Short mmCIF file of C-alpha atoms and ligand atoms in Angstrom, two decimals:
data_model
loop_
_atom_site.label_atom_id
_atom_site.label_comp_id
_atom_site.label_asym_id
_atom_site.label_seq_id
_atom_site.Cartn_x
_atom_site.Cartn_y
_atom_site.Cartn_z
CA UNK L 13 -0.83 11.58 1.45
CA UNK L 14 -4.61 11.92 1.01
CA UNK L 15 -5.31 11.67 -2.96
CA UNK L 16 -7.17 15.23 -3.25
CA UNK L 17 -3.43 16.95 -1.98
CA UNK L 18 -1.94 14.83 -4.52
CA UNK L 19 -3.83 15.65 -7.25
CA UNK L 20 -3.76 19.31 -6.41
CA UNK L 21 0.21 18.78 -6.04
CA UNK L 22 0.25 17.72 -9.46
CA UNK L 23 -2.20 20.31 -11.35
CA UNK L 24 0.56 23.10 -9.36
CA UNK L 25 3.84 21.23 -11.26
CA UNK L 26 1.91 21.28 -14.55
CA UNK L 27 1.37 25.28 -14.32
CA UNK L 28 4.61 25.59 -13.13
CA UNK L 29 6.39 23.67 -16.20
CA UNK L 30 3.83 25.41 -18.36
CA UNK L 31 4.93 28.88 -17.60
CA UNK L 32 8.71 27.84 -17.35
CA UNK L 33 8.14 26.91 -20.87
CA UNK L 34 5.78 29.83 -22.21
CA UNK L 35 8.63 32.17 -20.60
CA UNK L 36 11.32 30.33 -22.09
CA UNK L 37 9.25 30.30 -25.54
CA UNK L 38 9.29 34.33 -24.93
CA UNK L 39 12.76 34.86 -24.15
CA UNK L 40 14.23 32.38 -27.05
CA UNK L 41 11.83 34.37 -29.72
CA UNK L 42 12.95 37.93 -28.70
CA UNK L 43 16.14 36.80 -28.46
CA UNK L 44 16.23 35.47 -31.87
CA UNK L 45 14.67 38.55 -33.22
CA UNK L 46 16.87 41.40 -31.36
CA UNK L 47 20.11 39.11 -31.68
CA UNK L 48 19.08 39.11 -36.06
CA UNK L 49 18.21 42.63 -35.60
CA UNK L 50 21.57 44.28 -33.69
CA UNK L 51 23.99 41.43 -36.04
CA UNK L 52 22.37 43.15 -38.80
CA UNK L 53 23.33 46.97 -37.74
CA UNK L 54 27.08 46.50 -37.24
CA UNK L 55 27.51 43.48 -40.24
CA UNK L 56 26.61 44.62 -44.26
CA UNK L 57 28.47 41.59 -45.89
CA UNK L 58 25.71 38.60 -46.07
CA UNK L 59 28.51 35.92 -46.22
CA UNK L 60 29.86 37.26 -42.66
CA UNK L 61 25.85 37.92 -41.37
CA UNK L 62 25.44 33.91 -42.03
CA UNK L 63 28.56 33.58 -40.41
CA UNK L 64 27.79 35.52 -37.70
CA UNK L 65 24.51 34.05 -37.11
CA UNK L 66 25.38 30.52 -37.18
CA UNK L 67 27.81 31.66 -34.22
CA UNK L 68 25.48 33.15 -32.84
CA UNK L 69 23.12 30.15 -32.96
CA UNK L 70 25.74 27.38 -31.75
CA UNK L 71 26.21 29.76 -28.68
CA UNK L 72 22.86 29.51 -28.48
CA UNK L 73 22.40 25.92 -27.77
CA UNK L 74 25.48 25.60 -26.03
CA UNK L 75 24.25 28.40 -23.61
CA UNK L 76 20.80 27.13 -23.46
CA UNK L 77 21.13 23.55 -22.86
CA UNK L 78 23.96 24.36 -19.80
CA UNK L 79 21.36 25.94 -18.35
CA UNK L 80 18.73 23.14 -19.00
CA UNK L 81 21.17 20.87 -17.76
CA UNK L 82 21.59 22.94 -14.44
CA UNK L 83 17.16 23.00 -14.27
CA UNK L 84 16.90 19.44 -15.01
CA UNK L 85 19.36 18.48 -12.21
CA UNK L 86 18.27 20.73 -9.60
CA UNK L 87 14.59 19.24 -10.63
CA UNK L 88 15.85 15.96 -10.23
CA UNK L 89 17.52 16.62 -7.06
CA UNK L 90 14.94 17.93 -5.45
CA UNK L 91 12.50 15.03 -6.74
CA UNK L 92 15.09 12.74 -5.31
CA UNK L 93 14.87 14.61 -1.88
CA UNK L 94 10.69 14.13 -1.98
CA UNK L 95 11.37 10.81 -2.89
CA UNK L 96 13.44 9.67 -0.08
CA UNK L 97 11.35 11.64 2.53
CA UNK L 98 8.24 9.98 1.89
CA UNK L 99 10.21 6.83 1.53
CA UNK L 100 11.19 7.35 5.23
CA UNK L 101 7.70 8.74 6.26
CA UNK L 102 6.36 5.16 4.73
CA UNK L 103 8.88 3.06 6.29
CA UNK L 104 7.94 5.03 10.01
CA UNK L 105 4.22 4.56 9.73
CA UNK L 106 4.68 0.73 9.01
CA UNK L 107 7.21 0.32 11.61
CA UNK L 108 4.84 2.15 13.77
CA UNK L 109 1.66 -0.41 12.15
CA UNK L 110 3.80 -3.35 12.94
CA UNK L 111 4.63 -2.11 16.61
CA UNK L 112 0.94 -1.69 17.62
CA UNK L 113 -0.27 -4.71 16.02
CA UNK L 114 2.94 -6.51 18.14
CA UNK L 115 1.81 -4.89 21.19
CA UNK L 116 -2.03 -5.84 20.54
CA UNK L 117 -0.72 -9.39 19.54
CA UNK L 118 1.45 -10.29 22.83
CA UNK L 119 -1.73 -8.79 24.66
CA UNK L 120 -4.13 -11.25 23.13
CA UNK L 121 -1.30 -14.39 23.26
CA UNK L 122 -1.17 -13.76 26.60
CA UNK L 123 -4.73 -14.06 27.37
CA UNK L 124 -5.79 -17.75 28.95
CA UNK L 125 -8.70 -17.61 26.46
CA UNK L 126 -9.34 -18.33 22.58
CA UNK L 127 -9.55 -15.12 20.55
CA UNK L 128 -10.54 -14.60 16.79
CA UNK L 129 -11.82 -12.87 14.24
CA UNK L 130 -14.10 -14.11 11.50
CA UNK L 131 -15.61 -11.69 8.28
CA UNK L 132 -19.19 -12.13 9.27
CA UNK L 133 -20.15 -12.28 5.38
CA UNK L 134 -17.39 -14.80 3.94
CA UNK L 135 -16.96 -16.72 7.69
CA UNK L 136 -13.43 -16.49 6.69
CA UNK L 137 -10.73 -16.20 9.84
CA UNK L 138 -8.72 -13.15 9.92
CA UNK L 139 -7.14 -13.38 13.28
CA UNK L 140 -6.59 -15.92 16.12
CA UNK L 141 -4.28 -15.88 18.40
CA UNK L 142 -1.65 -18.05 20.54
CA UNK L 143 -4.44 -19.56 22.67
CA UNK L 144 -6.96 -20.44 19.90
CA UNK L 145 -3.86 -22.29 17.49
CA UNK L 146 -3.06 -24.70 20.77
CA UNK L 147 -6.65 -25.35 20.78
CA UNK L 148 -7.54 -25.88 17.44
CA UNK L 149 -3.88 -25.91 15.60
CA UNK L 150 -2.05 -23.74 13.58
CA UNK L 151 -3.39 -24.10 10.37
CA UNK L 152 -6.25 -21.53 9.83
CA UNK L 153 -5.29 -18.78 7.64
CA UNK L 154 -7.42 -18.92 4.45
CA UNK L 155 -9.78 -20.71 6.45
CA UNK L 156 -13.71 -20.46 7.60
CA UNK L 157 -14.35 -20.04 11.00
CA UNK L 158 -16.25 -23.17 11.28
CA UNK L 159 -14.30 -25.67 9.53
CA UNK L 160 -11.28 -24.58 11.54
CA UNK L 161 -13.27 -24.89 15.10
CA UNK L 162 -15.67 -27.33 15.02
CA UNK L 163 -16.02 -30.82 13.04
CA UNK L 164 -18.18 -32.24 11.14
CA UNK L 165 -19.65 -28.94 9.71
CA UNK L 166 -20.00 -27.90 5.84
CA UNK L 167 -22.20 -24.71 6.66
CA UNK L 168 -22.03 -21.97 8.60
CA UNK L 169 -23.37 -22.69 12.08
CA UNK L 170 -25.66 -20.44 14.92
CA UNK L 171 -22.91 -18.70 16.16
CA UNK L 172 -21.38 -17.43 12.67
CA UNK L 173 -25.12 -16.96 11.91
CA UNK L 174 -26.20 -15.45 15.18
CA UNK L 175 -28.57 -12.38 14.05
CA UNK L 176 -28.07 -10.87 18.24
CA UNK L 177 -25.00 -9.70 17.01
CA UNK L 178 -26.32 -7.28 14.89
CA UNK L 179 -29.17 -4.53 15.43
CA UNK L 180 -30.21 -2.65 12.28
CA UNK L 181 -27.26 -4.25 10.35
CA UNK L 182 -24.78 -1.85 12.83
CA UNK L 183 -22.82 -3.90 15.74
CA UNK L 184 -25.00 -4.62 18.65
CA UNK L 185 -24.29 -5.72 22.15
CA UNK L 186 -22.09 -8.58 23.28
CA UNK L 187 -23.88 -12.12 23.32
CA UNK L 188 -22.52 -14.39 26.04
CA UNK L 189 -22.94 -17.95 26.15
CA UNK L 190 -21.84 -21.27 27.09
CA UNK L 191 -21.58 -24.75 24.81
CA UNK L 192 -18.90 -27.92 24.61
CA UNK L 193 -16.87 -27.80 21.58
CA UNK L 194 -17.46 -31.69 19.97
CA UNK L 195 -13.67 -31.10 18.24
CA UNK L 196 -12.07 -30.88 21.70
CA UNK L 197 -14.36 -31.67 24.15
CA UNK L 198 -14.16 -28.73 25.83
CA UNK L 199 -16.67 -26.43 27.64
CA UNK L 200 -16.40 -22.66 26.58
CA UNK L 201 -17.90 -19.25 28.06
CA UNK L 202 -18.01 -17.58 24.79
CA UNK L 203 -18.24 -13.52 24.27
CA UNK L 204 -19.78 -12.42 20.35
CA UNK L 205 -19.00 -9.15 19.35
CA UNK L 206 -19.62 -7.64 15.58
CA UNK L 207 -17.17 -5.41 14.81
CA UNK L 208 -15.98 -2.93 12.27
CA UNK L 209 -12.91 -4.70 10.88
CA UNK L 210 -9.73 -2.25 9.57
CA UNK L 211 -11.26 -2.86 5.84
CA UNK L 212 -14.16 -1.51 6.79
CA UNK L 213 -16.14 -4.91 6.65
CA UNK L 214 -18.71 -6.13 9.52
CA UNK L 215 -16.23 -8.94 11.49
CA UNK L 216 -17.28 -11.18 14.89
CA UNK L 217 -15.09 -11.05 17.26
CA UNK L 218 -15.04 -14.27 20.05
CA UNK L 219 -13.47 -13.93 23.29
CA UNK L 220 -13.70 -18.21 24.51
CA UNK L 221 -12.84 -19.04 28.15
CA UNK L 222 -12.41 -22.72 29.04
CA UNK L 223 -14.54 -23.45 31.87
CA UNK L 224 -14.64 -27.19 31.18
CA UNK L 225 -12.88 -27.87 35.13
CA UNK L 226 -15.49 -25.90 36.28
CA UNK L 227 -18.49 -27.87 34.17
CA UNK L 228 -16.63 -31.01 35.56
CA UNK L 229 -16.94 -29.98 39.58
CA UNK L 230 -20.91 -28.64 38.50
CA UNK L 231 -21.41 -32.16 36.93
CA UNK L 232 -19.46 -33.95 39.73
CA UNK L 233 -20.95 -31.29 42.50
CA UNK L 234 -25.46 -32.16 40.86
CA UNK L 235 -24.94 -35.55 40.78
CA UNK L 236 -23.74 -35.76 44.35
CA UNK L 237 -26.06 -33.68 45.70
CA UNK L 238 -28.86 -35.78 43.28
CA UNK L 239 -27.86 -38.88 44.90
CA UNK L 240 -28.01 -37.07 48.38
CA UNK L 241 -31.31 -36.05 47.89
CA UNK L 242 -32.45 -39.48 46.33
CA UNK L 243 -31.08 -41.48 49.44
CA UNK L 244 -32.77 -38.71 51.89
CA UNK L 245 -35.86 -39.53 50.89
CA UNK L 246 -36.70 -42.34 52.30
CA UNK L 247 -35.92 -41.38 56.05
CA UNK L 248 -37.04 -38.39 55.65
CA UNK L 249 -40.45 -39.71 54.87
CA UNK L 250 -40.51 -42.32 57.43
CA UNK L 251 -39.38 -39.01 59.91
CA UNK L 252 -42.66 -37.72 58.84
CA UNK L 253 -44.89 -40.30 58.83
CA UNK L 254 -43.43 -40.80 62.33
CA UNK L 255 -43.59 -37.68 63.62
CA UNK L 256 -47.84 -37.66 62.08
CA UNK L 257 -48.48 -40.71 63.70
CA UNK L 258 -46.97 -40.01 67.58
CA UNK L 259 -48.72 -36.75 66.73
CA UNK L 260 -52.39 -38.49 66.26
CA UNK L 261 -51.59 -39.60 70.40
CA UNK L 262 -53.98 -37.68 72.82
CA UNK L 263 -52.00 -38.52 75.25
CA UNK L 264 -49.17 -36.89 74.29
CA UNK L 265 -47.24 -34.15 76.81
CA UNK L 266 -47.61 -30.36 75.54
CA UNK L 267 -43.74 -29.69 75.57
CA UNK L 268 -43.34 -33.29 73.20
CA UNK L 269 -45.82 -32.40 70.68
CA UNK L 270 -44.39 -29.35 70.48
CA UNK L 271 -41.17 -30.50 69.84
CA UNK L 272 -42.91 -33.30 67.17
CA UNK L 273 -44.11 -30.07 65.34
CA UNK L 274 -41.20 -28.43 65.07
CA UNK L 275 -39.54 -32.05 63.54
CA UNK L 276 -42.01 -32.43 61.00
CA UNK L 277 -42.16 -29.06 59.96
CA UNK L 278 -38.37 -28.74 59.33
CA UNK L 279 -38.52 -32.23 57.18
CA UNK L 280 -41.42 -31.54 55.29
CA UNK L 281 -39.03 -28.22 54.87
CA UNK L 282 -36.71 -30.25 54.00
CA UNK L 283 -38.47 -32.40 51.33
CA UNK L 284 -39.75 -29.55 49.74
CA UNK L 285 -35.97 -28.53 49.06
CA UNK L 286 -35.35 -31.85 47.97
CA UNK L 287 -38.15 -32.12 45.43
CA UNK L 288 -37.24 -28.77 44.44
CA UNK L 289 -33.93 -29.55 43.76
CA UNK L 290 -34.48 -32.93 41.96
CA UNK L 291 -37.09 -31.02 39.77
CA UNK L 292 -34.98 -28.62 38.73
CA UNK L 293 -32.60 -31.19 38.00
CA UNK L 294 -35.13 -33.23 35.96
CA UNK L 295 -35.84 -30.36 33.79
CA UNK L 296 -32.29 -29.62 32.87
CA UNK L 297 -31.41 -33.18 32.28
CA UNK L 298 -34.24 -34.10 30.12
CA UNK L 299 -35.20 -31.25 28.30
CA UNK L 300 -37.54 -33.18 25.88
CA UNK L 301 -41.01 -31.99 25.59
CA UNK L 302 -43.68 -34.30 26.34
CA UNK L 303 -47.76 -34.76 27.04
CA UNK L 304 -47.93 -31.15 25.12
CA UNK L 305 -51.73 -31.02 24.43
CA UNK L 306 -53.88 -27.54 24.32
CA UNK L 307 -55.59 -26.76 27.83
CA UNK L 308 -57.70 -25.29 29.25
CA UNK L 309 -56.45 -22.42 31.57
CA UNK L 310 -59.37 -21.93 34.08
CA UNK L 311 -59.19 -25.54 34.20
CA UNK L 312 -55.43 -25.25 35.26
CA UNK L 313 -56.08 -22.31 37.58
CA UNK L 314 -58.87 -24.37 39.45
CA UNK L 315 -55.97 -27.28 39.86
CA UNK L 316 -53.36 -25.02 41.02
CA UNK L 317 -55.20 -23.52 43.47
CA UNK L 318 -56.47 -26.63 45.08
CA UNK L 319 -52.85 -27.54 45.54
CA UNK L 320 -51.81 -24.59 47.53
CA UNK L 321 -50.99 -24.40 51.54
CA UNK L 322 -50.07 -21.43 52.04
CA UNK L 323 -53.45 -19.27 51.24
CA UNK L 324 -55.23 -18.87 54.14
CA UNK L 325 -59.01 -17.10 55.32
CA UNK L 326 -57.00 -13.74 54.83
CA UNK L 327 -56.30 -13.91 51.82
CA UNK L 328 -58.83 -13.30 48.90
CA UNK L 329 -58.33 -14.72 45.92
CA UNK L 330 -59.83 -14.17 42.71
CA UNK L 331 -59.45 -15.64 39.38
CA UNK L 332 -60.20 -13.64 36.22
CA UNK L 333 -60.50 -16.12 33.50
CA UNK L 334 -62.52 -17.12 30.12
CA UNK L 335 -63.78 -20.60 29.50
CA UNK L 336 -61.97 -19.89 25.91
CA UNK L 337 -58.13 -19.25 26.96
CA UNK L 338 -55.76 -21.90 25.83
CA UNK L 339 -52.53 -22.43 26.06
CA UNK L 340 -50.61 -25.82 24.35
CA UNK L 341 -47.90 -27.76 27.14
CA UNK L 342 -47.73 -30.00 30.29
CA UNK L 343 -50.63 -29.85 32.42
CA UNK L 344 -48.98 -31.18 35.27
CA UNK L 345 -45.93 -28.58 34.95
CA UNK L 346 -48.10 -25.40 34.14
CA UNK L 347 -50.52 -26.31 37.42
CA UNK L 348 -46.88 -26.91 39.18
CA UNK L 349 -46.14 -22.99 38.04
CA UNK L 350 -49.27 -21.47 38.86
CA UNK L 351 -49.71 -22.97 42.01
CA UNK L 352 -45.96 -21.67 42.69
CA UNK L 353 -47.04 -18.62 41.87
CA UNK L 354 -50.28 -18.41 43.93
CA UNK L 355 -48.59 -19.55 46.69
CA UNK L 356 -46.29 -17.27 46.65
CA UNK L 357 -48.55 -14.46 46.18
CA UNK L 358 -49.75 -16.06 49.69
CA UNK L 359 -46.87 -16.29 51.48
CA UNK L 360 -45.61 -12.71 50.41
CA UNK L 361 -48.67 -10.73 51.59
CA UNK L 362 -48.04 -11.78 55.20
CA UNK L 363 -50.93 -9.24 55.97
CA UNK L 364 -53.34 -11.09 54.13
CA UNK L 365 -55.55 -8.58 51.38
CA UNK L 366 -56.44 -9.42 47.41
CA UNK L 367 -55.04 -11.70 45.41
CA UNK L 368 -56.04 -11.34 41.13
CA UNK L 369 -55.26 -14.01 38.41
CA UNK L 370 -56.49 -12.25 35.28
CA UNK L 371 -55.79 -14.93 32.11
CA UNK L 372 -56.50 -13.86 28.47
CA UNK L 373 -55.23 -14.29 25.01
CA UNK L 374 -54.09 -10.95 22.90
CA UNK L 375 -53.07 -11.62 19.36
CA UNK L 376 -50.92 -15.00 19.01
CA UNK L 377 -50.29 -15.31 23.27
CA UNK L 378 -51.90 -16.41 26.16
CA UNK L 379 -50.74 -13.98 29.33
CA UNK L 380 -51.40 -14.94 32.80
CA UNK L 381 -50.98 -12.33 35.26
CA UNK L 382 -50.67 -13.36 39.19
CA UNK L 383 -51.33 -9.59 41.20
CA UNK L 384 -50.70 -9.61 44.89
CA UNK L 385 -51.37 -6.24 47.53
CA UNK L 386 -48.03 -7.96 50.00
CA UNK L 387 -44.30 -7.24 50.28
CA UNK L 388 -43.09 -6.06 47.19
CA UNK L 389 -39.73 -6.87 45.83
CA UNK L 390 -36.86 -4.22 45.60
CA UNK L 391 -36.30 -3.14 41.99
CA UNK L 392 -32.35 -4.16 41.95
CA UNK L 393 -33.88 -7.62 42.94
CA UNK L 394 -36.06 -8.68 40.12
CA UNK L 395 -33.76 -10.10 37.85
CA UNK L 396 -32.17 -12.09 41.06
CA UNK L 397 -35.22 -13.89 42.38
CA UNK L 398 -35.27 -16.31 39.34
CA UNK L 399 -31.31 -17.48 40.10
CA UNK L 400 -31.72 -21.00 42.05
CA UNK L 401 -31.57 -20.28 46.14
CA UNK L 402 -31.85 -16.57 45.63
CA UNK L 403 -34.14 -15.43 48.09
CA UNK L 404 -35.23 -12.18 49.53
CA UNK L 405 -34.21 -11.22 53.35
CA UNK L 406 -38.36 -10.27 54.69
CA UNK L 407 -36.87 -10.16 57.62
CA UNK L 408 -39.15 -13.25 58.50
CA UNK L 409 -37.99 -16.15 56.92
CA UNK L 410 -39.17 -19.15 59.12
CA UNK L 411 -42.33 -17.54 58.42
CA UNK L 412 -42.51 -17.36 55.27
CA UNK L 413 -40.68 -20.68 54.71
CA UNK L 414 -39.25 -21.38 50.83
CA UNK L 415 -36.08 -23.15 49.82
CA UNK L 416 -35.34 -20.56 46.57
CA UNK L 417 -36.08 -22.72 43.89
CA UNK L 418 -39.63 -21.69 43.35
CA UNK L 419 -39.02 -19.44 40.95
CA UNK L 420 -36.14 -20.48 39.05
CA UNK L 421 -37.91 -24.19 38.31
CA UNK L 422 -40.91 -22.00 36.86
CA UNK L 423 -39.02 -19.67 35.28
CA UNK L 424 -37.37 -22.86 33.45
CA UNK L 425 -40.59 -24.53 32.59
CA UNK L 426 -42.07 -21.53 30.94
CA UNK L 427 -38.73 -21.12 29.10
CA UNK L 428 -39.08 -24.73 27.98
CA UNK L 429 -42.62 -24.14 26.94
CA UNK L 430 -41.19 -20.94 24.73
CA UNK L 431 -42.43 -18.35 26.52
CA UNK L 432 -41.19 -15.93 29.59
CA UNK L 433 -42.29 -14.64 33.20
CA UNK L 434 -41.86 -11.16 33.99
CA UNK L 435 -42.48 -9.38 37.52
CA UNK L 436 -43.36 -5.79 37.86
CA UNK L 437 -43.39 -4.54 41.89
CA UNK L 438 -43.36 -2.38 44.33
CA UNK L 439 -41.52 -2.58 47.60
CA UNK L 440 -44.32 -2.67 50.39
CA UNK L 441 -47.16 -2.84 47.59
CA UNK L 442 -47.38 -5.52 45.57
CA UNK L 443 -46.25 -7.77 42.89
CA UNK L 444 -47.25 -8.81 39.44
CA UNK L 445 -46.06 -11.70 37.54
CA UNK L 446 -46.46 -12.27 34.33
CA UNK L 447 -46.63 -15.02 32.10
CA UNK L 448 -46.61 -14.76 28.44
CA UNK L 449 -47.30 -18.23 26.39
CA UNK L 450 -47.19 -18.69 22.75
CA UNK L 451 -50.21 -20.34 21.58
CA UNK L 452 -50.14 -23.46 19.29
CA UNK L 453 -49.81 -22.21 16.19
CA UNK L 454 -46.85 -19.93 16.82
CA UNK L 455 -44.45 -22.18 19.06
CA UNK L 456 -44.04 -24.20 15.62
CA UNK L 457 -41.81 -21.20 14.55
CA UNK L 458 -40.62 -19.98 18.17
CA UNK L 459 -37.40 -20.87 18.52
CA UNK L 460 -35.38 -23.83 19.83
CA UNK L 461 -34.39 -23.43 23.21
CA UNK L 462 -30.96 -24.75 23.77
CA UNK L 463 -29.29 -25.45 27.64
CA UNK L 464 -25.81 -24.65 25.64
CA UNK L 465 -27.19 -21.30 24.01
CA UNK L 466 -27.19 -20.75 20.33
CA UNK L 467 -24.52 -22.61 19.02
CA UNK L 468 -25.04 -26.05 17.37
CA UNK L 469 -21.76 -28.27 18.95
P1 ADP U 8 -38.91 -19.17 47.92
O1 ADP U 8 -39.01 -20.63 48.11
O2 ADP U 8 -37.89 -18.52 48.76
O3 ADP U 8 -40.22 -18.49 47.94
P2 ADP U 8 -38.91 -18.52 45.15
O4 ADP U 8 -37.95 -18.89 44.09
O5 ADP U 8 -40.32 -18.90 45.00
O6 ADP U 8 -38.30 -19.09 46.49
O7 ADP U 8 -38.85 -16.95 45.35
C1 ADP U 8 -37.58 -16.31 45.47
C2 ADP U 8 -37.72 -15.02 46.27
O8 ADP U 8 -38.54 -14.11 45.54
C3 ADP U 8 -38.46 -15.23 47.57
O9 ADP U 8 -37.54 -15.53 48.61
C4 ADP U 8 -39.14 -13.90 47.79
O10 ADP U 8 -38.28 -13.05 48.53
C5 ADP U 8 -39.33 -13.32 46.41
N1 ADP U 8 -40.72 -13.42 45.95
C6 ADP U 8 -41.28 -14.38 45.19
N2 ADP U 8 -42.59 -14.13 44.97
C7 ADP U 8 -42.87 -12.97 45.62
C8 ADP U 8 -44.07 -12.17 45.77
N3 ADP U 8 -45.20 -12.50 45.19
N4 ADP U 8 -43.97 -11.05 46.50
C9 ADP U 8 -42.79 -10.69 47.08
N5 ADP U 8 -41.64 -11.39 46.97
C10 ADP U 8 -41.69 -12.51 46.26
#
């Protein structure tokens, strides 16, 4: 019962006992008074008036407290009836408390995935279930979050921490990421939620999948392909060089060279994957930063576009850059980017037309902006074009060549070097990439980027 009913319950009983009691104040007085006053009419003799009265008194009381007798039990009964109802009431809503948490418990134990709840202020556990206690044991109650599921940790770690989970201290959207547990070993796909806990504190709530089989067939799947790709160099070069040389002969029948053209145009094809693919390997593997100096970016620019093949007469390209910008990484990896992008910007303008590099620095970033006049991209695509092999069906695709993995490998380098690309197009008019780099000063406080996502294992 809500407490303002309950306290207006009780201020009803008092008025009610207090005008029982005024009344019976009342009735006792005139009764007194008339009783004295009619004893005294019919009896003269003062010995038999006492007499009289004292009877009168005794049948009083006797009269009075049958009655009280009869109020007080009927009171108590009917207290006793209130009593056991809400008794009853209480016992149903518990029953019905302990039913829905059952039903909410088998749910969860019989989810393939570890499930808790930690306070997100005292990092202390106030759920797991079945999945999470074969994983980590059974001994967590009165526990914090990251004593009981990771080792080796006194303080609370990134993902008790995480401050994603939260926007404007109300719960924000679900963080997703991936990381290998060093207790067990074992690869999760983790799913942070803050949410309102049933005492009405802020709680995170963890949904963990184990995905280590499937880390193991990745691991097992990139080094096989790594080794592939190391071993196909080799012939693939000498298939080149081959194909060059018998190439250089004058002498050579029109239907063989063309045949020569078409075999060294599908290996270098074919290297270009492979390079690709062991780049994007290299970055993931060693993700250590190294040869980070400040550079020049018109210096870059001029690099990157030397190194292009696909920008041909058509195609006008012009780069809009001061002598001042900076930006503080890898030379060889930020020429590897631009030129990616330029020659994309190539490739996807088929029809030729302006190409614009504008570089500048505004506030604490250097943003690079690569503007093309070609194919556009289709808005539901732009998020897909960075995924590794994702490309874009032109319609055209021997001639426009690619492998897929342009993108993604610069979108990973500029991640590396803290910052971010962004693309802005539309479909049949152009594309814009941009990319945003913290300068110097600020990438001391940007943060660390981590391949297993926030959490420290
Ligand atoms: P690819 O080797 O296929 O070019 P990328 O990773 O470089 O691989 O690009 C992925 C896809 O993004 C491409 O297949 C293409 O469809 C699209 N794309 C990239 N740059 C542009 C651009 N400037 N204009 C239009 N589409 C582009």
């Amino acid at each position: 019962m809500p407490v303002a009913d309950q306290q207006q319950r009780t201020a009803l009983h008092r008025r009610a006992a207090l005008k029982t009691a005024a009344l019976y104040a009342v009735v006792a007085c005139l009764w007194i008074y008339l009783s004295d006053m009619f004893l005294e009419l019919f009896i003269q003799d003062p010995r038999q008036l006492t007499q009289a009265q004292t009877i009168k008194g005794a049948l009083y009381v006797i009269v009075t407290s049958a009655l009280l007798y009869l109020y007080l039990g009927h009171c108590l009964q009917s207290l006793r009836k209130q009593e056991d109802r809400l008794k009853e009431e209480q016992e149903r809503i518990q029953q019905e408390v302990a039913e829905r948490f059952q039903q909410l418990n088998t749910l969860f134990n019989s989810m393939n995935a570890v499930v808790y709840v930690a306070d997100m202020e005292t990092y202390e556990l106030l759920y797991v279930n079945k999945c999470a206690i074969e994983h980590f044991g059974s001994s967590w109650q009165g526990r914090k979050c990251f004593h009981y599921l990771q080792s080796g940790i006194e303080e609370p770690c990134a993902f008790c921490t995480n401050p994603q989970l939260l926007t404007n201290g109300e719960p924000g959207d679900t963080v997703t990421w991936e990381f290998e547990n060093l207790k067990n070993h074992r690869w999760y796909e983790c799913f942070d939620k803050a949410i309102l806990w049933t005492n009405g504190r802020l709680a995170r709530l963890e949904i963990a999948f184990d995905i280590t089989e499937r880390k193991e067939l990745e691991r097992i799947k990139d080094e096989l392909l790594s080794s592939i790709s190391h071993e196909m160099r080799t012939p693939l070069t000498a298939i080149s060089g081959f194909a060059e040389l018998l190439l250089n002969e004058e002498e050579l029948p029109q239907h063989h060279r063309k045949h020569l053209e078409i075999v060294l145009r599908e290996a270098e094809k074919l290297s270009e994957l492979i390079n690709r693919f062991l780049d994007a390997r290299r970055l993931k593997i060693n993700r250590s930063r190294i040869n980070y100096r400040d550079l020049v970016v018109a210096e870059l620019l001029e690099k990157a576009l030397q190194g292009t093949r696909y920008c041909k007469a058509k195609h006008d390209i012009r780069i809009d850059c001061e002598a001042d910008v900076m930006v503080f990484g890898n030379s060889k990896e930020l020429i590897q980017v631009f030129s990616q992008l330029l020659e994309n910007a190539c490739r996807y303008s088929p029809e030729g037309g302006e190409i614009v590099v504008r570089a500048e620095t505004v506030a604490d970033e250097t943003i690079l902006c690569f503007s093309d006049l070609g194919l556009g991209i289709p808005h539901h695509e732009l998020d897909n074009i960075f995924q590794p092999f994702h490309r874009l069906d032109t319609g055209d695709r021997r001639r426009t060549g690619g492998v897929g993995l342009g993108l993604s490998v610069a979108n990973e380098i500029i991640s590396l070097h803290g910052g971010e690309i962004r693309v802005e197009s539309t479909p049949g008019k152009g594309s814009t990439f941009k990319i945003i780099l913290p300068l110097p000063n600020r990438r001391a406080t940007a943060p660390d980027i981590e391949s297993t996502g926030p959490g420290q294992t």
